[in-house]
Tab-separated table of C-alpha atoms and ligand atoms in Angstrom:
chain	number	residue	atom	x	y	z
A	95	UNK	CA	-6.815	-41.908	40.106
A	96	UNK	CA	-3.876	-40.212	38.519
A	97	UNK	CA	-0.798	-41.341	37.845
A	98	UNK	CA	1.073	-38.901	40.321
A	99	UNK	CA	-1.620	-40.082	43.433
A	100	UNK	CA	-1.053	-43.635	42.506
A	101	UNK	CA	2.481	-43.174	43.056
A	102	UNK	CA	2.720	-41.471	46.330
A	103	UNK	CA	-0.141	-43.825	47.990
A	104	UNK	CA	2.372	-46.254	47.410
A	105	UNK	CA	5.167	-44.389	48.565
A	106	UNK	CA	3.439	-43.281	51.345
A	107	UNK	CA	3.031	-47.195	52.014
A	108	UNK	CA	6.509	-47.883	51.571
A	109	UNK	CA	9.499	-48.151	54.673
A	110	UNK	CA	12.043	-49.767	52.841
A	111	UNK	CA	12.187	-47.385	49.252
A	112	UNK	CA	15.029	-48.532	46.907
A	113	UNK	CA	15.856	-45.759	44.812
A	114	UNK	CA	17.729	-46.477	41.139
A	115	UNK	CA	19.095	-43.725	39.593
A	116	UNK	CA	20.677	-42.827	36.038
A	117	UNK	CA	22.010	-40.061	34.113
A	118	UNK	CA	18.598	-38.105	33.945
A	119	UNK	CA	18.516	-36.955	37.458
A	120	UNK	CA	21.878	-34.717	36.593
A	121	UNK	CA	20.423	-33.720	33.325
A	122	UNK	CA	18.742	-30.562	35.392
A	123	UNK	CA	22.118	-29.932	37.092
A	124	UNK	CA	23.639	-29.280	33.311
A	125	UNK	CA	24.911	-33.311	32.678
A	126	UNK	CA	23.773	-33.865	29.375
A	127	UNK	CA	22.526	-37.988	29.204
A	128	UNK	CA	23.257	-40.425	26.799
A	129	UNK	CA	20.113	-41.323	24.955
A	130	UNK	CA	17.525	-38.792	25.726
A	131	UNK	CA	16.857	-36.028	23.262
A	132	UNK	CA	19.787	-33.772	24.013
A	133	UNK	CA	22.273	-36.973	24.962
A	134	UNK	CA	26.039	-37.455	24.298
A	135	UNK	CA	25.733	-40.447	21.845
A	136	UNK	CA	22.633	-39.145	20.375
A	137	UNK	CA	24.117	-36.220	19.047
A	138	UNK	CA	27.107	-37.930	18.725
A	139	UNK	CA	27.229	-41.364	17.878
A	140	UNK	CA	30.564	-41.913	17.369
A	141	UNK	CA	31.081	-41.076	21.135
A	142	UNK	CA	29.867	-44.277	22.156
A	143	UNK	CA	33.067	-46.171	20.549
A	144	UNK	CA	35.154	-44.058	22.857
A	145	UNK	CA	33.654	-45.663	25.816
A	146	UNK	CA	34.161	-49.525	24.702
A	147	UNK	CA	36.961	-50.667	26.698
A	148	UNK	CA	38.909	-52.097	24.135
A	149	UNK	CA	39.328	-49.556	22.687
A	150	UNK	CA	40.650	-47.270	25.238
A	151	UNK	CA	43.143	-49.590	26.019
A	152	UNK	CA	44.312	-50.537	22.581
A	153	UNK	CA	43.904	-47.117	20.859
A	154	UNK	CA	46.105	-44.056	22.481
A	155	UNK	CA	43.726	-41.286	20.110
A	156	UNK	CA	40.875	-42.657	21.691
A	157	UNK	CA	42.670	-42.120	25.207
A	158	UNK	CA	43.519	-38.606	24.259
A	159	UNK	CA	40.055	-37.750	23.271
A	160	UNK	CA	38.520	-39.190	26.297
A	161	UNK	CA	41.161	-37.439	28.639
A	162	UNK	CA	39.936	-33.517	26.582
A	163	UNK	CA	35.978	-34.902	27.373
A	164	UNK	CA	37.082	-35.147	31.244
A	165	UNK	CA	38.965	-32.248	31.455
A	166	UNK	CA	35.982	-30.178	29.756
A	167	UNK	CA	33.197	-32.529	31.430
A	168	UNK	CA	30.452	-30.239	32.953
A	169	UNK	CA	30.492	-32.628	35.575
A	170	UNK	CA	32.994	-30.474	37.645
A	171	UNK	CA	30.946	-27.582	37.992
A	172	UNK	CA	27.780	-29.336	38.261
A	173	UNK	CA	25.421	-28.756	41.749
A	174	UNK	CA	22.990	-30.879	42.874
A	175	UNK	CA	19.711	-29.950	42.330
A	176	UNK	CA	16.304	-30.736	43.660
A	177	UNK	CA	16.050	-34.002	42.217
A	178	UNK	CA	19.155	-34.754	44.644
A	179	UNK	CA	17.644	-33.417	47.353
A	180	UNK	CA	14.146	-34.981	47.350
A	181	UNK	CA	16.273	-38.202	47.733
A	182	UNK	CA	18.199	-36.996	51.008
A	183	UNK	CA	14.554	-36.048	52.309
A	184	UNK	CA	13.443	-39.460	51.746
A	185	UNK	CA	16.268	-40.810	53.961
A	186	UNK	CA	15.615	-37.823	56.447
A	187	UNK	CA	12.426	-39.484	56.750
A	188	UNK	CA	14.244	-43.129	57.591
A	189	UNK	CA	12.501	-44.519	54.181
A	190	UNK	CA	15.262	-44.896	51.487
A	191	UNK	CA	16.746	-48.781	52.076
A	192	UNK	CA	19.957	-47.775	49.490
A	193	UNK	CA	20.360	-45.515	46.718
A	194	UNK	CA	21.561	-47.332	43.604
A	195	UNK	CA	23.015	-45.155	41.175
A	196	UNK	CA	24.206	-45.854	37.687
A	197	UNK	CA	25.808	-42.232	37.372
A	198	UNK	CA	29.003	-41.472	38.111
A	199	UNK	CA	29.164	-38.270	39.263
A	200	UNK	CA	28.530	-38.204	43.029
A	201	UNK	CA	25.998	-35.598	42.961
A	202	UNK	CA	23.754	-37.939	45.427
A	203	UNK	CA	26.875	-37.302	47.778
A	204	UNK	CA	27.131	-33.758	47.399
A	205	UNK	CA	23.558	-32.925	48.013
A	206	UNK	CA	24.265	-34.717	51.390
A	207	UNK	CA	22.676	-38.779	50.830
A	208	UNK	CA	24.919	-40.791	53.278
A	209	UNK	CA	27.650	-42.169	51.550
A	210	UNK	CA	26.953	-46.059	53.061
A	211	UNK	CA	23.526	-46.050	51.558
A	212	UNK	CA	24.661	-44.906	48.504
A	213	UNK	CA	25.918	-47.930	45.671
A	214	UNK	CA	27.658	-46.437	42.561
A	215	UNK	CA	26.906	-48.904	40.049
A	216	UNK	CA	29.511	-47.985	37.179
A	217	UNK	CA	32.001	-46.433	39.600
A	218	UNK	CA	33.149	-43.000	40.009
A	219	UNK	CA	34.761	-40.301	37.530
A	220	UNK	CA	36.519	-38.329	40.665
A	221	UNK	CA	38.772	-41.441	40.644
A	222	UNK	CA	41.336	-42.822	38.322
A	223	UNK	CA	42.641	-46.208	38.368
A	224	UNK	CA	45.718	-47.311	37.192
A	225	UNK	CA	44.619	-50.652	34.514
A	226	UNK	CA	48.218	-52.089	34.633
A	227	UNK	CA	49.180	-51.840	38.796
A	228	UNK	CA	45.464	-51.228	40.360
A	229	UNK	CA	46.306	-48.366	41.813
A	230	UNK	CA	43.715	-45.853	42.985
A	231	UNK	CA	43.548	-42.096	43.519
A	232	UNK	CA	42.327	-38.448	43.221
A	233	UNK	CA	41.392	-37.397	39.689
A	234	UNK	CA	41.923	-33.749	40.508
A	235	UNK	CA	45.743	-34.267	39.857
A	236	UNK	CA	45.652	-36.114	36.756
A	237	UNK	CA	43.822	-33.083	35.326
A	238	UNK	CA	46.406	-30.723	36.243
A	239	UNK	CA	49.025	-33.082	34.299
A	240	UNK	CA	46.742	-33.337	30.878
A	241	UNK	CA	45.916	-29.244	31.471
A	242	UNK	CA	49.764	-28.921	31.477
A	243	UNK	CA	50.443	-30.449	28.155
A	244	UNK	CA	50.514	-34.626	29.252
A	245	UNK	CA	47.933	-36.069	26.640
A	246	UNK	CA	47.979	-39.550	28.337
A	247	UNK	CA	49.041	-39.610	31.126
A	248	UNK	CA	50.401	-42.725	32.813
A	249	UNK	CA	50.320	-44.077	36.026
A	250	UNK	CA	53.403	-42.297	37.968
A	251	UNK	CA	54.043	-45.803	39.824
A	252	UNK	CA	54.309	-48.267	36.864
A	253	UNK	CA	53.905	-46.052	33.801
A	254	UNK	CA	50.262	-48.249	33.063
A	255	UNK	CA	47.653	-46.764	31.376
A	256	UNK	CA	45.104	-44.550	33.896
A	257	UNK	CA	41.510	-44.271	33.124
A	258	UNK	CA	38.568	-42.766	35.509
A	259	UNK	CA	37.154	-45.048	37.629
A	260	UNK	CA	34.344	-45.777	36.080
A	261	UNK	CA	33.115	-49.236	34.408
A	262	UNK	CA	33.408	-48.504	30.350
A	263	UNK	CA	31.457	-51.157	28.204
A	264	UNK	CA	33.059	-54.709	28.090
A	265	UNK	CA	34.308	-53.951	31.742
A	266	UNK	CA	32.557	-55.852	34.594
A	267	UNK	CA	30.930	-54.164	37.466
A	268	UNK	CA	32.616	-54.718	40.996
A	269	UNK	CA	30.913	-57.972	42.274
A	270	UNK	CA	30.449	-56.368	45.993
A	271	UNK	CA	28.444	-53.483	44.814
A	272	UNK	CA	26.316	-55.778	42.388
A	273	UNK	CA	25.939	-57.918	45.088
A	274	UNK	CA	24.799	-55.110	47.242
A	275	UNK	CA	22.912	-53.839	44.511
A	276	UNK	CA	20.862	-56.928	43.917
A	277	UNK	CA	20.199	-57.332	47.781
A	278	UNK	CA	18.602	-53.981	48.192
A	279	UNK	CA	16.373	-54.646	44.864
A	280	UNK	CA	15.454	-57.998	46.507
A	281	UNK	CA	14.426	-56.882	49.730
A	282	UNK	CA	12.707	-53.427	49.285
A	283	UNK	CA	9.146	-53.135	49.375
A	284	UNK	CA	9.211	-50.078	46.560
A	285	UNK	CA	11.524	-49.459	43.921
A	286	UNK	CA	11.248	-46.367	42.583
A	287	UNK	CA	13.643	-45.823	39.329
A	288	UNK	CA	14.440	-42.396	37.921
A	289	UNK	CA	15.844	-41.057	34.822
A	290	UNK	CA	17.058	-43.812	33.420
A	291	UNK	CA	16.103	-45.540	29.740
A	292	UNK	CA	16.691	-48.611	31.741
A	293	UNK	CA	18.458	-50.278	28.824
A	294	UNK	CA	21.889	-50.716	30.362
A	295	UNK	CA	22.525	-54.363	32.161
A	296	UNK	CA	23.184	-55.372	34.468
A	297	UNK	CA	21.297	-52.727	36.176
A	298	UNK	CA	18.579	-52.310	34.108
A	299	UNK	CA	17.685	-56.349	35.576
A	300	UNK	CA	17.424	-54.550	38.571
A	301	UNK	CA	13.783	-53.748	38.243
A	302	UNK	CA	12.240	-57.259	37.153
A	303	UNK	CA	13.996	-58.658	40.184
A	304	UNK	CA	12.582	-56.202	42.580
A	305	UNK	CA	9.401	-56.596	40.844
A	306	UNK	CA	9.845	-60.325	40.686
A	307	UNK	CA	10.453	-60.374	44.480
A	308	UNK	CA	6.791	-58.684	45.513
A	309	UNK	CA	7.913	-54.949	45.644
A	310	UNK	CA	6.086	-51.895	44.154
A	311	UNK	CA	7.665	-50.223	41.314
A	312	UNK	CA	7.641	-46.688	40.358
A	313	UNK	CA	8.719	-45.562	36.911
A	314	UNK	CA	9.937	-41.748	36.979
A	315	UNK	CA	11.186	-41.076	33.401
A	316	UNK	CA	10.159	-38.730	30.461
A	317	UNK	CA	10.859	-41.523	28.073
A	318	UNK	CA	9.406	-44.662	27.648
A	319	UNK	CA	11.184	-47.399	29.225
A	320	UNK	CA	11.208	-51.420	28.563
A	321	UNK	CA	9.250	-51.663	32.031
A	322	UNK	CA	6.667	-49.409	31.532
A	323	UNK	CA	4.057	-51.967	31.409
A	324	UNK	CA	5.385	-53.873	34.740
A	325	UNK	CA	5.236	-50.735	36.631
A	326	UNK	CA	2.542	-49.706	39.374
A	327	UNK	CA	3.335	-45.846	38.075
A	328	UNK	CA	4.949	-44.517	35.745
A	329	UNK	CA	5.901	-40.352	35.309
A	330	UNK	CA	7.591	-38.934	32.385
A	331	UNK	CA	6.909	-35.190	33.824
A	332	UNK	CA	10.551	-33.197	34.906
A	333	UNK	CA	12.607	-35.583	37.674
A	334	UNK	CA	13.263	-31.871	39.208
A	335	UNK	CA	9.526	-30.942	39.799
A	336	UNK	CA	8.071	-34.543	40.070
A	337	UNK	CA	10.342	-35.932	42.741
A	338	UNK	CA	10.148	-33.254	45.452
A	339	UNK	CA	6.822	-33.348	45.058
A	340	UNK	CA	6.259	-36.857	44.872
A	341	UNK	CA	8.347	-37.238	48.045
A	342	UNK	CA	6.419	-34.456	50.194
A	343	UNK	CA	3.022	-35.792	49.276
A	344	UNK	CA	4.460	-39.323	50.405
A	345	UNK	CA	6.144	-38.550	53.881
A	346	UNK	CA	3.224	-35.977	54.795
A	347	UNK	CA	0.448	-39.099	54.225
A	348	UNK	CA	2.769	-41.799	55.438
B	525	NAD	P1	20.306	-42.751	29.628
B	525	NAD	O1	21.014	-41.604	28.991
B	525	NAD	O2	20.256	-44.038	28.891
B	525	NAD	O3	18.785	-42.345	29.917
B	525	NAD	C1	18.459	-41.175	30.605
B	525	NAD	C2	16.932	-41.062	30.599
B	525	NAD	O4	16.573	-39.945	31.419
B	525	NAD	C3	16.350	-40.819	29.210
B	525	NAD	O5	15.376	-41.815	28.936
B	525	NAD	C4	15.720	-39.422	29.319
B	525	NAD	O6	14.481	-39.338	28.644
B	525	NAD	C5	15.509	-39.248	30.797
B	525	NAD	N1	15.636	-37.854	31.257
B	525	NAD	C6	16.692	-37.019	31.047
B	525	NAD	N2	16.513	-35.847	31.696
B	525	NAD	C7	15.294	-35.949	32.312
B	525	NAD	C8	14.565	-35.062	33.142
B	525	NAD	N3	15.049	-33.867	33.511
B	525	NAD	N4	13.354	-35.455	33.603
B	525	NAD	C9	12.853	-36.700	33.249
B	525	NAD	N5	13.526	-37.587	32.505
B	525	NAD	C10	14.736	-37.217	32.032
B	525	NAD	O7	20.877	-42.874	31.070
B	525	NAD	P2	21.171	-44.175	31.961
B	525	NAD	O8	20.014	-45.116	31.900
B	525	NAD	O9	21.639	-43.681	33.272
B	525	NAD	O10	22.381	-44.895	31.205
B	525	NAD	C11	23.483	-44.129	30.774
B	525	NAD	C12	24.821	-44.577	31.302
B	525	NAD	O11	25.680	-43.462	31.168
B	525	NAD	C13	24.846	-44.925	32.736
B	525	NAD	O12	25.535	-46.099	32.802
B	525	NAD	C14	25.626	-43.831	33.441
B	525	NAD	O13	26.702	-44.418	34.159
B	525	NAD	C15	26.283	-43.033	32.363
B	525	NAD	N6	26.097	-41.555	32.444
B	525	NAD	C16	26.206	-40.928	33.639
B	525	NAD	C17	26.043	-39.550	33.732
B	525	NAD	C18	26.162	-38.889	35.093
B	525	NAD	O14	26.869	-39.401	35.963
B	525	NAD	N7	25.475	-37.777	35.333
B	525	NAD	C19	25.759	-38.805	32.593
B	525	NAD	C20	25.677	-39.472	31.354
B	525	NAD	C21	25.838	-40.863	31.307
């Protein structure tokens, strides 16, 4: 039996699919990843110092530079594509339990997966948050401000210092949507994790414990991962061809 008809028998099996998602999903909607062959910090090492939390707060160059990456991020024009989609056709077919996703740039929203079922792991980059006051809002405006000549700006209420919404390294992940996070990898009866290198924790931990806790897992991911050898299936073929397909043969036999 292949690998591919391995997988969707036990899709087709599955009611309760927990989906985990990572930066390789978006890489066919023009979002380069981090580590895969054509990632941020693997061209560009150096990047990765840029997102340590310390020093964003302690280093205004390292603000400045991270404020011309989000005003340039591809991000903003980015569509969903049919990776995306084959995920809103599982939950059109009452299957998908939640939709964990480690990226943060709502794509899963935009190609129409409901916003409850959805748990953004490492937050959002349409958001900024202010790191002094804790206040919230729109990233859209903050934009204008650094297009029109403000190379850090600060937040408008208490002058802090604003950075996207979105957990950097050395930042902790909000406990409610870990919590959430951990319930729907502990009660799903598949997990099926795509495009990630699964090397970021906590999230990464995700799989053992849905493994741990009797549930199938399926490994979508042209890369080797550290769970390879734990998984029911694993496919390292294009998340854009492999998951629409994966997900028709699955609801048609289920
Ligand atoms: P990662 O960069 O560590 O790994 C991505 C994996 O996806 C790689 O192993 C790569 O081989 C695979 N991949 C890429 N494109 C693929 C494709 N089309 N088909 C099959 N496989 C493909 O990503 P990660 O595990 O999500 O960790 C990176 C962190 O960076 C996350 O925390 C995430 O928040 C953040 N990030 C997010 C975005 C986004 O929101 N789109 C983009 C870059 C990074």
């Amino acid at each position: 039996m292949s690998s591919f008809d391995r997988a969707s028998e036990r899709m087709a099996q599955a009611r309760r699919i927990t989906v985990l998602t990572g930066a390789g999903i978006s890489t066919d909607s023009g979002i380069p990843d981090f580590r895969g062959p054509q990632g941020v910090w693997t061209k560009n090492p150096a990047a990765e110092r840029a997102s340590q939390l310390q020093h964003y707060l302690s280093d205004p160059e390292v603000r400045r530079a991270a404020w011309q990456n989000r005003l340039n991020s591809p991000a903003w024009a980015a569509q969903p594509n049919s990776g995306h989609q084959a995920i809103v056709e599982l939950e059109r077919h009452g299957r998908l339990r939640s939709l964990i996703t480690q990226n943060i740039d709502e794509l899963h929203q935009r190609a129409g997966s409901d916003p409850s079922l959805v748990l953004e792991l490492h937050g959002t980059m349409r958001s900024v948050v202010c790191w002094q006051c804790g206040e919230r809002g729109p990233m859209g405006p903050v934009l204008d401000r650094v297009r029109a000549g403000e190379d850090d700006p600060s937040c408008t209420t208490c002058g802090g210092i604003l950075k996207s919404a979105t957990i950097s390294f050395g930042q902790s992940l909000d406990p409610e949507v870990l919590a959430g996070a951990e319930a729907a990898a502990s009660d799903c009866d598949l997990l099926l994790a795509v495009g990630s290198s699964l090397t970021v924790h906590p999230a990464a931990g995700l799989v053992p414990l849905a493994k741990g806790k009797g549930a199938s897992l399926i490994i979508v991911n042209a890369e080797p991962t550290p769970y390879d050898r734990i998984a029911d299936a694993v496919l390292s073929d294009s998340i854009s061809k492999v998951l629409p397909a994966l997900v028709s043969a699955s609801v048609l036999d289920g």
